[in-house]
C-alpha cells in the first residue's frame, strides 16, 4: 500500500514557516511560567569569596551526560557523588518529571495522540504534529531533569535517523519517538532494533513499505546492516544486502492498523534465503525478518560497532581501542543492556582522562547557553533557541541522510560555524546586538536586539565580583566550572581591566561592561566550544 | 596576507593582530596565471546517470524502466538529443546551448572502481580520493590545495560551502567554510571589537585545528568586509534558481569576481537518492542543478576561460526500476565538465551496454574511473606537479579527452 494513497499531499512546512509558527504561538510565555516553577533557585550560590572549587570529575560527567551543566544538576551531583549521580541518571524513570511532562501534555497534545488520531486530524487547521515534536524535543533536551535519558534518546534517534519532512514521516515520527525510541533509550538494544523494524516512520523513510517479492527495495536492508547493526566494515557482502531485503519483503505500512504495521504475506518472498552464511528455510513468513534481527543482534560486529559509536559520542572522536573493547564486552555479555554498557564507559579510566576532548555539537552548545546561563526569558525566548539550533545546523530530526548528524569535530567545525558560535555568544553577552539575520539570511528580526529574546542578568552573574581579576574568576567558574590556565586567565583579565590594574575594583557599570566582554570571550573560547 | 604569515603572527601571543585591519590583497586579475579555478560540485545521494543522460537507443533501458524512463527525443517530455545516442533529461534543457557551443561535456559510465553501494563508503572514497580508510583522513582537494598553494596561499584560496567543510577540502591546509555570505561578519558592538579580537587571538594560541580555524575566521571576515562581494552584481542577465545550490553558486561567482585569490571551491547539491517516485523527485533537482550551472556560466562570462567546473556523484542507480517507481543503488553514473577549457559538445564513453551480460550485478558498468577525469582536469588545466599525493593508489589512465591543455 502506497503511503501517498492515504496521506494528503500537504507540502512539508519550510523552516521559515516553522519559525513563524513558533513566534506566533504562546510557547515562550508559557515556558517562562514553567521555568519560574522548575528553576526557582533556593539560594544565591555564587557569592564572591564563598565559592567552593567544583570537582573536575563531576563536571566532566555532567558535561557528557547532559545538554549542558545547570546549577541545579551541579548541586545534586555534588550531593550524590560521581557514581551516585550516574546511577541516578541511569534510572531515569525514578526521576520525577511530572512538572515538565504535564506542561508538555497541555502545550503539545499531539505528542500523546495515537497514530490513528493524528491521521484523522491531518486536515485540521493549525495541526502540525511535526512542529509539536520539534518543540517538545527541544524543551525536553533543555529542561528535563532526566538529562542522560534525553541524551540517549537523541543518540538513538540519530542512530535510527529518519528525516522528519520526508513525505508522511512528519505524521509518523511522533509515534516512533514515543513508542519505539523513548521506552528503550535506556533499555536493551534489541528492543530498539525490533521496534524500529516495524516503525512506520522507518518503513517509509527507508522504503521498506514498498519492498515486495515483485520488486525488492534494498534501502532498509542495506542501512539495517551498515548503520543500525554491523557497521560498514562489519563483514557482510552485497549478497547479504540482497538476501536481507528478500527477508523483509512484505513488512509494510497498513493505514488501518493501530500501530500502522502489517506483514503482507502475499508480498513476501517465501523462498529459502542465506544471510551471513545462515540458511533460512522457505516458508517462514514474517519469521525471516525476525530471524535476521536476532542474527544481527548476536553478531560480535554489532557490539563492536555500537560500542565504538557510544565511545565516540561520550569519550573522544577517536576513542581508545581498549575502552571500545571493554564496552563491547559488556554489551555482549549483558545482551545489549544499554545502562550496563554506559556504566562500563563512564566508570573507565579512559573516560576520566577525556575531559575537554569533545567538540560541542550545536545541541550541546545551545543547551549549555540555556542550561548554564539560565537567562531571564525575554518576550520570544523559545524562538531564539530554535533560531540558533537552525543557524548552527542541528535542529532535531532535520538530518536528511540515514547516517544522521555526525559526531566528530570535523563534522561541525569550519570558519563558518565557529564564526556563528562566536556571534551567538557575543549577542547574548552584549545583549543589544540584533539577532535574526543569521538564521536563513531572510533579514527577519534584524532590528531586534538579543536581549529582547534572551536576557541575562549580568549583575546576578557577577555575584560580588568587582575587580577585573575577580570578574574573570567568577565568570570562568560560573560558565566553565574549571580553571583555564594562567595564560588564558591573564588574557581575560587584560580584557576586563581595559588598561587599568586588574586588582582595582570597578564601579558597578564598569564591572557589568567588563563582565559582558569577559563573558563574550569565554563563550568564544575553546574552553566553551569543547566539553 | 598569506596564510603562513598569518598563522605565525597569530601564534605570537599578544601581537595586536586584532587592532589594525589586515594588509592583504594581490592583483589576481582573472584567476591564476598558471591554473584554472577548479569548482567541484558533488551530487550527494547517487544521481541517476541513466535518467539524466539517457541512452535512448537502448531498448533494455525502456524494458527495465517501464514507469520512470525518459522518452526518446521527439516524444512528449522526451530527452533532448545530444549525439544520436544520448539525450538530456528535459529538465536539463538549459545545459544544451552550452553543450552545443562546446563549453560543456559529459562522461558516461563513469564512477568508482570500488564495489561499495554504501553512500557513506562511496562518498568517503571520492572525497578522500583514496580507498585506504585507515591511513588517509584528508580530502583530495585539500592535498591538491597543499601542493599548488600550500603555506603561501591566500585565506580564500579554497572555499567549501555548507555548515561544515566538505570532506574533500578537509586537511592540513586551511580553507574557508561559508554557509551564507550575508551572515559572514563579527556581530559584536564595534567599540568592543578591537579588544575582543585581541582576546580571541590570545585565547586561540596553541596551534591546533581550532586555532587555525579561529585565525582564519578573523582573516576571512576582514577580507570579506573589504571586498564586499555581495555588492558585486550578477552579469549577463544570469538568473540563479532561488535554492540553496543556486544561492551558493551565485555567491561563489561573487567571491571569484571579488578577486580574493580563490583557487578552488567545493559545493554540495544533495537529495539524489531516489528509491521511490523518482520521476517526480528528479525533475526539480535536475532543473535546479542545470539552471544554477547555466547561470554561473552566464554570470562569469569570459572568466569561464579560466574556470573549470566538474560535477560528480558517488555512484549511479540500478538499471531496473524497483517496485516504488524508484531505483536502488547502482554503479556507473555520469560526470559533467563546464568551462572554456572543456572539449565540450561530446558525451565521452566506453559504453558497456545494457544487455543482461553487460551489466555488473544489474548495474551499469564503470568503464571510466572518476579519477581519470579529475586527473586529466588537473594535468590539463592546472600546473599540478604530481598526481601521486592527490590520488595515491591511482595508476591511470590520466587521459579521457574532456579537457584542452591550457
PDB file of C-alpha atoms in Angstrom, chain A residues 224-495:
ATOM      1  CA  UNK A 224      19.989  -2.100   8.737  1.00  0.00           C
ATOM      2  CA  UNK A 225      23.367  -3.779   8.184  1.00  0.00           C
ATOM      3  CA  UNK A 226      25.522  -0.717   7.635  1.00  0.00           C
ATOM      4  CA  UNK A 227      24.074   1.822  10.031  1.00  0.00           C
ATOM      5  CA  UNK A 228      21.886   0.038  12.571  1.00  0.00           C
ATOM      6  CA  UNK A 229      23.903  -3.078  13.462  1.00  0.00           C
ATOM      7  CA  UNK A 230      27.113  -4.390  11.867  1.00  0.00           C
ATOM      8  CA  UNK A 231      28.683  -1.193  10.565  1.00  0.00           C
ATOM      9  CA  UNK A 232      30.114  -0.713   7.097  1.00  0.00           C
ATOM     10  CA  UNK A 233      33.115  -2.908   7.872  1.00  0.00           C
ATOM     11  CA  UNK A 234      31.037  -5.465   9.738  1.00  0.00           C
ATOM     12  CA  UNK A 235      31.729  -8.328   7.383  1.00  0.00           C
ATOM     13  CA  UNK A 236      28.583  -8.511   5.263  1.00  0.00           C
ATOM     14  CA  UNK A 237      28.505  -8.672   1.469  1.00  0.00           C
ATOM     15  CA  UNK A 238      26.359  -7.251  -1.315  1.00  0.00           C
ATOM     16  CA  UNK A 239      24.771 -10.682  -1.468  1.00  0.00           C
ATOM     17  CA  UNK A 240      23.727 -10.342   2.176  1.00  0.00           C
ATOM     18  CA  UNK A 241      22.073  -6.994   1.394  1.00  0.00           C
ATOM     19  CA  UNK A 242      20.004  -8.598  -1.357  1.00  0.00           C
ATOM     20  CA  UNK A 243      19.072 -11.557   0.860  1.00  0.00           C
ATOM     21  CA  UNK A 244      18.136  -9.379   3.831  1.00  0.00           C
ATOM     22  CA  UNK A 245      15.948  -7.287   1.530  1.00  0.00           C
ATOM     23  CA  UNK A 246      14.178 -10.515   0.480  1.00  0.00           C
ATOM     24  CA  UNK A 247      13.665 -11.410   4.141  1.00  0.00           C
ATOM     25  CA  UNK A 248      11.878  -8.099   4.776  1.00  0.00           C
ATOM     26  CA  UNK A 249       9.594  -8.242   1.735  1.00  0.00           C
ATOM     27  CA  UNK A 250       6.025  -7.699   2.891  1.00  0.00           C
ATOM     28  CA  UNK A 251       6.932  -5.673   6.020  1.00  0.00           C
ATOM     29  CA  UNK A 252       4.833  -2.651   5.266  1.00  0.00           C
ATOM     30  CA  UNK A 253       2.557   0.131   6.446  1.00  0.00           C
ATOM     31  CA  UNK A 254      -1.132  -0.557   6.968  1.00  0.00           C
ATOM     32  CA  UNK A 255      -3.069   2.662   7.476  1.00  0.00           C
ATOM     33  CA  UNK A 256      -5.840   0.759   9.283  1.00  0.00           C
ATOM     34  CA  UNK A 257      -3.683  -0.915  11.933  1.00  0.00           C
ATOM     35  CA  UNK A 258      -3.287   0.768  15.296  1.00  0.00           C
ATOM     36  CA  UNK A 259       0.499   0.722  15.009  1.00  0.00           C
ATOM     37  CA  UNK A 260       0.253   1.126  11.201  1.00  0.00           C
ATOM     38  CA  UNK A 261       2.352  -2.013  10.733  1.00  0.00           C
ATOM     39  CA  UNK A 262       1.389  -5.029   8.686  1.00  0.00           C
ATOM     40  CA  UNK A 263       3.076  -8.096   7.313  1.00  0.00           C
ATOM     41  CA  UNK A 264       1.626  -8.765   3.851  1.00  0.00           C
ATOM     42  CA  UNK A 265       2.291 -12.447   3.281  1.00  0.00           C
ATOM     43  CA  UNK A 266       1.254 -12.209  -0.374  1.00  0.00           C
ATOM     44  CA  UNK A 267       4.085  -9.760  -0.965  1.00  0.00           C
ATOM     45  CA  UNK A 268       6.649 -11.779   0.947  1.00  0.00           C
ATOM     46  CA  UNK A 269       9.296 -13.744  -0.877  1.00  0.00           C
ATOM     47  CA  UNK A 270       8.877 -17.064   0.903  1.00  0.00           C
ATOM     48  CA  UNK A 271      11.694 -18.985  -0.771  1.00  0.00           C
ATOM     49  CA  UNK A 272      14.778 -20.030   1.188  1.00  0.00           C
ATOM     50  CA  UNK A 273      17.478 -17.403   1.833  1.00  0.00           C
ATOM     51  CA  UNK A 274      21.025 -17.249   3.133  1.00  0.00           C
ATOM     52  CA  UNK A 275      22.084 -14.389   5.396  1.00  0.00           C
ATOM     53  CA  UNK A 276      25.635 -14.122   6.750  1.00  0.00           C
ATOM     54  CA  UNK A 277      26.076 -17.779   5.856  1.00  0.00           C
ATOM     55  CA  UNK A 278      22.991 -18.887   7.799  1.00  0.00           C
ATOM     56  CA  UNK A 279      20.298 -20.655   5.811  1.00  0.00           C
ATOM     57  CA  UNK A 280      16.752 -19.526   6.381  1.00  0.00           C
ATOM     58  CA  UNK A 281      14.344 -22.212   5.205  1.00  0.00           C
ATOM     59  CA  UNK A 282      11.445 -21.485   2.871  1.00  0.00           C
ATOM     60  CA  UNK A 283       8.021 -20.757   4.331  1.00  0.00           C
ATOM     61  CA  UNK A 284       8.986 -18.748   7.424  1.00  0.00           C
ATOM     62  CA  UNK A 285       6.904 -15.704   6.504  1.00  0.00           C
ATOM     63  CA  UNK A 286       7.458 -12.854   8.927  1.00  0.00           C
ATOM     64  CA  UNK A 287       9.866 -15.157  10.751  1.00  0.00           C
ATOM     65  CA  UNK A 288      12.522 -14.380   8.121  1.00  0.00           C
ATOM     66  CA  UNK A 289      12.862 -10.760   9.120  1.00  0.00           C
ATOM     67  CA  UNK A 290      12.582 -11.572  12.808  1.00  0.00           C
ATOM     68  CA  UNK A 291      15.342 -14.140  12.491  1.00  0.00           C
ATOM     69  CA  UNK A 292      17.544 -11.654  10.660  1.00  0.00           C
ATOM     70  CA  UNK A 293      17.183  -9.179  13.528  1.00  0.00           C
ATOM     71  CA  UNK A 294      18.147 -11.821  16.098  1.00  0.00           C
ATOM     72  CA  UNK A 295      21.053 -12.919  13.927  1.00  0.00           C
ATOM     73  CA  UNK A 296      22.316  -9.354  13.686  1.00  0.00           C
ATOM     74  CA  UNK A 297      21.954  -8.849  17.433  1.00  0.00           C
ATOM     75  CA  UNK A 298      24.191 -11.874  18.058  1.00  0.00           C
ATOM     76  CA  UNK A 299      26.997 -10.734  15.782  1.00  0.00           C
ATOM     77  CA  UNK A 300      30.151  -9.570  17.568  1.00  0.00           C
ATOM     78  CA  UNK A 301      30.431  -6.856  14.920  1.00  0.00           C
ATOM     79  CA  UNK A 302      27.174  -5.308  16.179  1.00  0.00           C
ATOM     80  CA  UNK A 303      28.535  -4.980  19.711  1.00  0.00           C
ATOM     81  CA  UNK A 304      31.816  -3.592  18.383  1.00  0.00           C
ATOM     82  CA  UNK A 305      30.053  -1.087  16.136  1.00  0.00           C
ATOM     83  CA  UNK A 306      27.699   0.182  18.845  1.00  0.00           C
ATOM     84  CA  UNK A 307      30.448   0.330  21.456  1.00  0.00           C
ATOM     85  CA  UNK A 308      32.604   2.412  19.122  1.00  0.00           C
ATOM     86  CA  UNK A 309      29.699   4.731  18.426  1.00  0.00           C
ATOM     87  CA  UNK A 310      28.915   5.182  22.130  1.00  0.00           C
ATOM     88  CA  UNK A 311      32.568   5.836  22.900  1.00  0.00           C
ATOM     89  CA  UNK A 312      32.795   8.350  20.073  1.00  0.00           C
ATOM     90  CA  UNK A 313      29.798  10.193  21.490  1.00  0.00           C
ATOM     91  CA  UNK A 314      30.875  10.163  25.106  1.00  0.00           C
ATOM     92  CA  UNK A 315      34.683   9.986  25.127  1.00  0.00           C
ATOM     93  CA  UNK A 316      36.570  11.141  22.030  1.00  0.00           C
ATOM     94  CA  UNK A 317      36.289  11.343  18.254  1.00  0.00           C
ATOM     95  CA  UNK A 318      38.818   8.525  18.016  1.00  0.00           C
ATOM     96  CA  UNK A 319      38.194   6.649  21.255  1.00  0.00           C
ATOM     97  CA  UNK A 320      40.850   4.376  22.782  1.00  0.00           C
ATOM     98  CA  UNK A 321      40.559   0.807  21.444  1.00  0.00           C
ATOM     99  CA  UNK A 322      40.862  -0.601  24.949  1.00  0.00           C
ATOM    100  CA  UNK A 323      37.711   1.205  26.017  1.00  0.00           C
ATOM    101  CA  UNK A 324      35.746   0.275  22.892  1.00  0.00           C
ATOM    102  CA  UNK A 325      36.644  -3.336  23.516  1.00  0.00           C
ATOM    103  CA  UNK A 326      35.596  -3.158  27.186  1.00  0.00           C
ATOM    104  CA  UNK A 327      32.262  -1.551  26.344  1.00  0.00           C
ATOM    105  CA  UNK A 328      31.683  -4.095  23.556  1.00  0.00           C
ATOM    106  CA  UNK A 329      32.347  -6.904  26.037  1.00  0.00           C
ATOM    107  CA  UNK A 330      29.781  -5.540  28.458  1.00  0.00           C
ATOM    108  CA  UNK A 331      27.319  -5.039  25.619  1.00  0.00           C
ATOM    109  CA  UNK A 332      27.735  -8.671  24.522  1.00  0.00           C
ATOM    110  CA  UNK A 333      27.689 -10.229  27.982  1.00  0.00           C
ATOM    111  CA  UNK A 334      24.689  -8.189  29.096  1.00  0.00           C
ATOM    112  CA  UNK A 335      22.683  -8.944  25.973  1.00  0.00           C
ATOM    113  CA  UNK A 336      22.782  -5.377  24.698  1.00  0.00           C
ATOM    114  CA  UNK A 337      21.919  -3.741  28.022  1.00  0.00           C
ATOM    115  CA  UNK A 338      22.391  -0.016  27.495  1.00  0.00           C
ATOM    116  CA  UNK A 339      22.808   1.124  31.141  1.00  0.00           C
ATOM    117  CA  UNK A 340      25.345  -1.644  31.759  1.00  0.00           C
ATOM    118  CA  UNK A 341      27.333  -0.585  28.693  1.00  0.00           C
ATOM    119  CA  UNK A 342      27.212   3.053  29.767  1.00  0.00           C
ATOM    120  CA  UNK A 343      28.329   2.119  33.277  1.00  0.00           C
ATOM    121  CA  UNK A 344      31.445   0.448  31.855  1.00  0.00           C
ATOM    122  CA  UNK A 345      32.072   3.522  29.744  1.00  0.00           C
ATOM    123  CA  UNK A 346      31.601   6.232  32.369  1.00  0.00           C
ATOM    124  CA  UNK A 347      33.475   4.385  35.114  1.00  0.00           C
ATOM    125  CA  UNK A 348      36.511   3.738  32.913  1.00  0.00           C
ATOM    126  CA  UNK A 349      39.887   5.453  33.280  1.00  0.00           C
ATOM    127  CA  UNK A 350      39.681   6.333  29.574  1.00  0.00           C
ATOM    128  CA  UNK A 351      36.551   8.363  30.236  1.00  0.00           C
ATOM    129  CA  UNK A 352      38.136  10.080  33.212  1.00  0.00           C
ATOM    130  CA  UNK A 353      41.097  11.087  31.042  1.00  0.00           C
ATOM    131  CA  UNK A 354      38.994  12.550  28.227  1.00  0.00           C
ATOM    132  CA  UNK A 355      37.836  15.837  29.703  1.00  0.00           C
ATOM    133  CA  UNK A 356      37.723  18.652  27.147  1.00  0.00           C
ATOM    134  CA  UNK A 357      38.279  16.307  24.215  1.00  0.00           C
ATOM    135  CA  UNK A 358      34.829  16.549  22.616  1.00  0.00           C
ATOM    136  CA  UNK A 359      33.720  19.466  20.468  1.00  0.00           C
ATOM    137  CA  UNK A 360      30.248  20.572  21.491  1.00  0.00           C
ATOM    138  CA  UNK A 361      27.738  19.868  18.782  1.00  0.00           C
ATOM    139  CA  UNK A 362      25.175  22.662  18.314  1.00  0.00           C
ATOM    140  CA  UNK A 363      22.628  20.913  20.549  1.00  0.00           C
ATOM    141  CA  UNK A 364      25.126  20.938  23.402  1.00  0.00           C
ATOM    142  CA  UNK A 365      26.356  24.432  22.687  1.00  0.00           C
ATOM    143  CA  UNK A 366      22.880  25.936  22.736  1.00  0.00           C
ATOM    144  CA  UNK A 367      21.987  23.606  25.620  1.00  0.00           C
ATOM    145  CA  UNK A 368      24.918  24.905  27.629  1.00  0.00           C
ATOM    146  CA  UNK A 369      23.991  28.522  26.982  1.00  0.00           C
ATOM    147  CA  UNK A 370      20.446  27.943  28.168  1.00  0.00           C
ATOM    148  CA  UNK A 371      21.000  25.468  30.993  1.00  0.00           C
ATOM    149  CA  UNK A 372      24.063  27.132  32.366  1.00  0.00           C
ATOM    150  CA  UNK A 373      23.213  30.816  31.996  1.00  0.00           C
ATOM    151  CA  UNK A 374      19.502  30.443  32.719  1.00  0.00           C
ATOM    152  CA  UNK A 375      18.655  33.711  31.032  1.00  0.00           C
ATOM    153  CA  UNK A 376      15.724  35.694  32.266  1.00  0.00           C
ATOM    154  CA  UNK A 377      13.296  34.968  29.499  1.00  0.00           C
ATOM    155  CA  UNK A 378      12.516  37.711  27.023  1.00  0.00           C
ATOM    156  CA  UNK A 379       9.367  38.073  25.008  1.00  0.00           C
ATOM    157  CA  UNK A 380      10.239  35.408  22.494  1.00  0.00           C
ATOM    158  CA  UNK A 381      12.663  33.245  24.351  1.00  0.00           C
ATOM    159  CA  UNK A 382      11.944  29.972  22.578  1.00  0.00           C
ATOM    160  CA  UNK A 383      12.281  31.473  19.095  1.00  0.00           C
ATOM    161  CA  UNK A 384      15.889  32.347  19.655  1.00  0.00           C
ATOM    162  CA  UNK A 385      16.694  28.830  20.815  1.00  0.00           C
ATOM    163  CA  UNK A 386      15.127  27.469  17.657  1.00  0.00           C
ATOM    164  CA  UNK A 387      16.958  30.013  15.506  1.00  0.00           C
ATOM    165  CA  UNK A 388      20.344  29.241  16.940  1.00  0.00           C
ATOM    166  CA  UNK A 389      19.888  25.495  16.515  1.00  0.00           C
ATOM    167  CA  UNK A 390      18.852  26.214  12.943  1.00  0.00           C
ATOM    168  CA  UNK A 391      21.791  28.545  12.287  1.00  0.00           C
ATOM    169  CA  UNK A 392      24.268  26.037  13.650  1.00  0.00           C
ATOM    170  CA  UNK A 393      22.616  23.203  11.739  1.00  0.00           C
ATOM    171  CA  UNK A 394      21.264  20.770  14.315  1.00  0.00           C
ATOM    172  CA  UNK A 395      17.507  21.070  14.587  1.00  0.00           C
ATOM    173  CA  UNK A 396      16.035  17.811  15.896  1.00  0.00           C
ATOM    174  CA  UNK A 397      15.021  15.348  13.135  1.00  0.00           C
ATOM    175  CA  UNK A 398      16.414  17.591  10.365  1.00  0.00           C
ATOM    176  CA  UNK A 399      19.277  15.374   9.256  1.00  0.00           C
ATOM    177  CA  UNK A 400      18.311  14.193   5.778  1.00  0.00           C
ATOM    178  CA  UNK A 401      20.583  11.168   5.155  1.00  0.00           C
ATOM    179  CA  UNK A 402      20.143   7.957   7.160  1.00  0.00           C
ATOM    180  CA  UNK A 403      23.550   8.408   8.798  1.00  0.00           C
ATOM    181  CA  UNK A 404      22.104  11.173  10.996  1.00  0.00           C
ATOM    182  CA  UNK A 405      24.228  14.005  12.348  1.00  0.00           C
ATOM    183  CA  UNK A 406      27.962  13.436  12.577  1.00  0.00           C
ATOM    184  CA  UNK A 407      29.715  13.129  15.903  1.00  0.00           C
ATOM    185  CA  UNK A 408      33.234  14.323  15.162  1.00  0.00           C
ATOM    186  CA  UNK A 409      34.692  17.801  15.427  1.00  0.00           C
ATOM    187  CA  UNK A 410      35.358  17.793  11.687  1.00  0.00           C
ATOM    188  CA  UNK A 411      31.617  17.333  11.087  1.00  0.00           C
ATOM    189  CA  UNK A 412      30.921  20.650  12.810  1.00  0.00           C
ATOM    190  CA  UNK A 413      33.979  22.892  12.742  1.00  0.00           C
ATOM    191  CA  UNK A 414      34.639  25.355   9.937  1.00  0.00           C
ATOM    192  CA  UNK A 415      35.287  29.085   9.778  1.00  0.00           C
ATOM    193  CA  UNK A 416      31.577  29.495   9.141  1.00  0.00           C
ATOM    194  CA  UNK A 417      30.414  27.514  12.143  1.00  0.00           C
ATOM    195  CA  UNK A 418      32.992  28.966  14.545  1.00  0.00           C
ATOM    196  CA  UNK A 419      32.002  32.472  13.454  1.00  0.00           C
ATOM    197  CA  UNK A 420      28.340  31.640  14.098  1.00  0.00           C
ATOM    198  CA  UNK A 421      29.203  30.251  17.514  1.00  0.00           C
ATOM    199  CA  UNK A 422      31.143  33.387  18.437  1.00  0.00           C
ATOM    200  CA  UNK A 423      28.310  35.593  17.251  1.00  0.00           C
ATOM    201  CA  UNK A 424      25.755  33.782  19.371  1.00  0.00           C
ATOM    202  CA  UNK A 425      27.932  34.319  22.423  1.00  0.00           C
ATOM    203  CA  UNK A 426      28.535  37.984  21.555  1.00  0.00           C
ATOM    204  CA  UNK A 427      24.862  38.704  21.072  1.00  0.00           C
ATOM    205  CA  UNK A 428      23.942  37.071  24.355  1.00  0.00           C
ATOM    206  CA  UNK A 429      26.696  38.726  26.315  1.00  0.00           C
ATOM    207  CA  UNK A 430      26.251  42.237  24.906  1.00  0.00           C
ATOM    208  CA  UNK A 431      22.505  41.977  24.668  1.00  0.00           C
ATOM    209  CA  UNK A 432      21.996  44.852  22.294  1.00  0.00           C
ATOM    210  CA  UNK A 433      23.318  43.062  19.198  1.00  0.00           C
ATOM    211  CA  UNK A 434      20.489  42.438  16.739  1.00  0.00           C
ATOM    212  CA  UNK A 435      19.631  38.826  16.127  1.00  0.00           C
ATOM    213  CA  UNK A 436      17.795  37.149  13.345  1.00  0.00           C
ATOM    214  CA  UNK A 437      19.965  37.854  10.351  1.00  0.00           C
ATOM    215  CA  UNK A 438      21.954  34.730  10.872  1.00  0.00           C
ATOM    216  CA  UNK A 439      19.070  32.324  10.528  1.00  0.00           C
ATOM    217  CA  UNK A 440      18.232  31.659   6.915  1.00  0.00           C
ATOM    218  CA  UNK A 441      19.528  35.039   5.830  1.00  0.00           C
ATOM    219  CA  UNK A 442      15.995  36.322   5.477  1.00  0.00           C
ATOM    220  CA  UNK A 443      16.577  39.523   7.412  1.00  0.00           C
ATOM    221  CA  UNK A 444      13.704  38.853   9.784  1.00  0.00           C
ATOM    222  CA  UNK A 445      14.011  40.460  13.166  1.00  0.00           C
ATOM    223  CA  UNK A 446      17.066  42.391  12.048  1.00  0.00           C
ATOM    224  CA  UNK A 447      16.296  45.298  14.341  1.00  0.00           C
ATOM    225  CA  UNK A 448      15.566  43.352  17.460  1.00  0.00           C
ATOM    226  CA  UNK A 449      18.358  43.012  19.990  1.00  0.00           C
ATOM    227  CA  UNK A 450      19.144  39.648  21.523  1.00  0.00           C
ATOM    228  CA  UNK A 451      18.143  40.945  24.946  1.00  0.00           C
ATOM    229  CA  UNK A 452      14.547  41.016  23.717  1.00  0.00           C
ATOM    230  CA  UNK A 453      14.758  37.263  23.396  1.00  0.00           C
ATOM    231  CA  UNK A 454      17.352  36.003  25.770  1.00  0.00           C
ATOM    232  CA  UNK A 455      18.080  38.342  28.657  1.00  0.00           C
ATOM    233  CA  UNK A 456      20.974  37.895  31.016  1.00  0.00           C
ATOM    234  CA  UNK A 457      21.161  39.336  34.482  1.00  0.00           C
ATOM    235  CA  UNK A 458      24.809  40.335  34.441  1.00  0.00           C
ATOM    236  CA  UNK A 459      24.571  41.736  37.946  1.00  0.00           C
ATOM    237  CA  UNK A 460      23.489  38.344  39.255  1.00  0.00           C
ATOM    238  CA  UNK A 461      26.145  36.567  37.183  1.00  0.00           C
ATOM    239  CA  UNK A 462      28.872  38.724  38.682  1.00  0.00           C
ATOM    240  CA  UNK A 463      27.913  37.897  42.230  1.00  0.00           C
ATOM    241  CA  UNK A 464      30.070  40.165  44.331  1.00  0.00           C
ATOM    242  CA  UNK A 465      32.975  40.292  41.870  1.00  0.00           C
ATOM    243  CA  UNK A 466      34.160  43.850  41.235  1.00  0.00           C
ATOM    244  CA  UNK A 467      37.856  43.792  40.342  1.00  0.00           C
ATOM    245  CA  UNK A 468      38.819  42.597  36.848  1.00  0.00           C
ATOM    246  CA  UNK A 469      40.559  39.537  38.321  1.00  0.00           C
ATOM    247  CA  UNK A 470      37.516  38.642  40.415  1.00  0.00           C
ATOM    248  CA  UNK A 471      35.220  39.086  37.441  1.00  0.00           C
ATOM    249  CA  UNK A 472      37.315  36.690  35.376  1.00  0.00           C
ATOM    250  CA  UNK A 473      37.474  34.096  38.147  1.00  0.00           C
ATOM    251  CA  UNK A 474      33.777  34.407  38.837  1.00  0.00           C
ATOM    252  CA  UNK A 475      32.705  34.001  35.211  1.00  0.00           C
ATOM    253  CA  UNK A 476      35.207  31.245  34.424  1.00  0.00           C
ATOM    254  CA  UNK A 477      33.921  29.322  37.395  1.00  0.00           C
ATOM    255  CA  UNK A 478      30.297  30.046  36.606  1.00  0.00           C
ATOM    256  CA  UNK A 479      30.478  29.185  32.868  1.00  0.00           C
ATOM    257  CA  UNK A 480      33.270  26.641  32.627  1.00  0.00           C
ATOM    258  CA  UNK A 481      33.411  25.228  36.186  1.00  0.00           C
ATOM    259  CA  UNK A 482      37.131  24.668  35.724  1.00  0.00           C
ATOM    260  CA  UNK A 483      40.223  26.882  35.627  1.00  0.00           C
ATOM    261  CA  UNK A 484      41.533  27.925  32.209  1.00  0.00           C
ATOM    262  CA  UNK A 485      45.255  28.097  32.882  1.00  0.00           C
ATOM    263  CA  UNK A 486      47.252  31.168  33.756  1.00  0.00           C
ATOM    264  CA  UNK A 487      47.901  32.435  30.217  1.00  0.00           C
ATOM    265  CA  UNK A 488      44.210  32.405  29.317  1.00  0.00           C
ATOM    266  CA  UNK A 489      43.271  33.839  32.702  1.00  0.00           C
ATOM    267  CA  UNK A 490      45.720  36.694  32.110  1.00  0.00           C
ATOM    268  CA  UNK A 491      44.303  37.337  28.646  1.00  0.00           C
ATOM    269  CA  UNK A 492      40.786  37.549  30.060  1.00  0.00           C
ATOM    270  CA  UNK A 493      41.958  39.804  32.879  1.00  0.00           C
ATOM    271  CA  UNK A 494      43.559  42.192  30.372  1.00  0.00           C
ATOM    272  CA  UNK A 495      40.223  42.355  28.565  1.00  0.00           C
TER     273      UNK A 495
END
